[in-house]
Amino acid sequence: MLCLEYAKQLGLRQVVIACDKDNLASAKTAMSCGGILIKEFEENGVLKQHYGIMI
């Protein structure tokens, strides 16, 4: 993903990608980029997930 290359240029070492738990396509994309589920929580009645990606 281009955004990961940009984050690397900015000097970031890790990024967090957020998605709704039922958005399987976004979760698969995060995991295909090396994302690891770091947090799952409910917000306004919707289950959310955060995936951490080391750059």
mmCIF file of C-alpha atoms in Angstrom:
data_model
loop_
_atom_site.group_PDB
_atom_site.id
_atom_site.type_symbol
_atom_site.label_atom_id
_atom_site.label_comp_id
_atom_site.label_asym_id
_atom_site.label_seq_id
_atom_site.Cartn_x
_atom_site.Cartn_y
_atom_site.Cartn_z
ATOM 1 C CA MET A 1 0.000 0.000 0.000
ATOM 2 C CA LEU A 2 1.243 3.421 -0.906
ATOM 3 C CA CYS A 3 0.216 4.853 2.447
ATOM 4 C CA LEU A 4 2.685 2.513 4.202
ATOM 5 C CA GLU A 5 5.523 3.772 2.012
ATOM 6 C CA TYR A 6 4.516 7.334 2.807
ATOM 7 C CA ALA A 7 4.378 6.578 6.538
ATOM 8 C CA LYS A 8 7.879 5.116 6.282
ATOM 9 C CA GLN A 9 9.129 8.299 4.572
ATOM 10 C CA LEU A 10 7.681 10.285 7.480
ATOM 11 C CA GLY A 11 9.774 8.218 9.869
ATOM 12 C CA LEU A 12 6.907 6.289 11.439
ATOM 13 C CA ARG A 13 7.685 2.826 12.713
ATOM 14 C CA GLN A 14 4.141 1.595 13.206
ATOM 15 C CA VAL A 15 0.685 2.459 11.900
ATOM 16 C CA VAL A 16 -2.756 1.412 13.078
ATOM 17 C CA ILE A 17 -5.522 0.571 10.634
ATOM 18 C CA ALA A 18 -9.101 0.656 11.908
ATOM 19 C CA CYS A 19 -12.144 -1.079 10.445
ATOM 20 C CA ASP A 20 -15.540 -2.404 11.420
ATOM 21 C CA LYS A 21 -15.340 -6.023 12.538
ATOM 22 C CA ASP A 22 -17.855 -7.109 9.897
ATOM 23 C CA ASN A 23 -15.794 -5.489 7.098
ATOM 24 C CA LEU A 24 -13.902 -8.628 6.155
ATOM 25 C CA ALA A 25 -12.301 -7.086 3.061
ATOM 26 C CA SER A 26 -10.638 -4.336 5.117
ATOM 27 C CA ALA A 27 -9.492 -6.825 7.755
ATOM 28 C CA LYS A 28 -7.978 -9.065 5.049
ATOM 29 C CA THR A 29 -6.199 -6.079 3.502
ATOM 30 C CA ALA A 30 -4.740 -5.074 6.871
ATOM 31 C CA MET A 31 -3.561 -8.633 7.531
ATOM 32 C CA SER A 32 -2.075 -8.982 4.034
ATOM 33 C CA CYS A 33 0.105 -5.956 4.858
ATOM 34 C CA GLY A 34 1.380 -7.638 8.019
ATOM 35 C CA GLY A 35 -1.313 -6.272 10.317
ATOM 36 C CA ILE A 36 -1.883 -7.935 13.660
ATOM 37 C CA LEU A 37 -5.130 -7.479 15.560
ATOM 38 C CA ILE A 38 -4.257 -5.364 18.591
ATOM 39 C CA LYS A 39 -7.653 -4.214 19.811
ATOM 40 C CA GLU A 40 -11.326 -4.998 19.419
ATOM 41 C CA PHE A 41 -13.968 -2.748 20.943
ATOM 42 C CA GLU A 42 -17.497 -1.461 20.596
ATOM 43 C CA GLU A 43 -18.235 2.093 19.514
ATOM 44 C CA ASN A 44 -21.807 3.349 19.209
ATOM 45 C CA GLY A 45 -23.051 -0.240 19.039
ATOM 46 C CA VAL A 46 -20.622 -1.221 16.258
ATOM 47 C CA LEU A 47 -17.742 -3.638 16.821
ATOM 48 C CA LYS A 48 -14.434 -2.133 15.646
ATOM 49 C CA GLN A 49 -10.943 -3.551 15.181
ATOM 50 C CA HIS A 50 -7.492 -1.993 15.200
ATOM 51 C CA TYR A 51 -4.645 -3.692 13.339
ATOM 52 C CA GLY A 52 -1.039 -2.706 14.014
ATOM 53 C CA ILE A 53 1.491 -2.790 11.168
ATOM 54 C CA MET A 54 5.217 -2.451 11.813
ATOM 55 C CA ILE A 55 6.985 -0.551 9.034
#
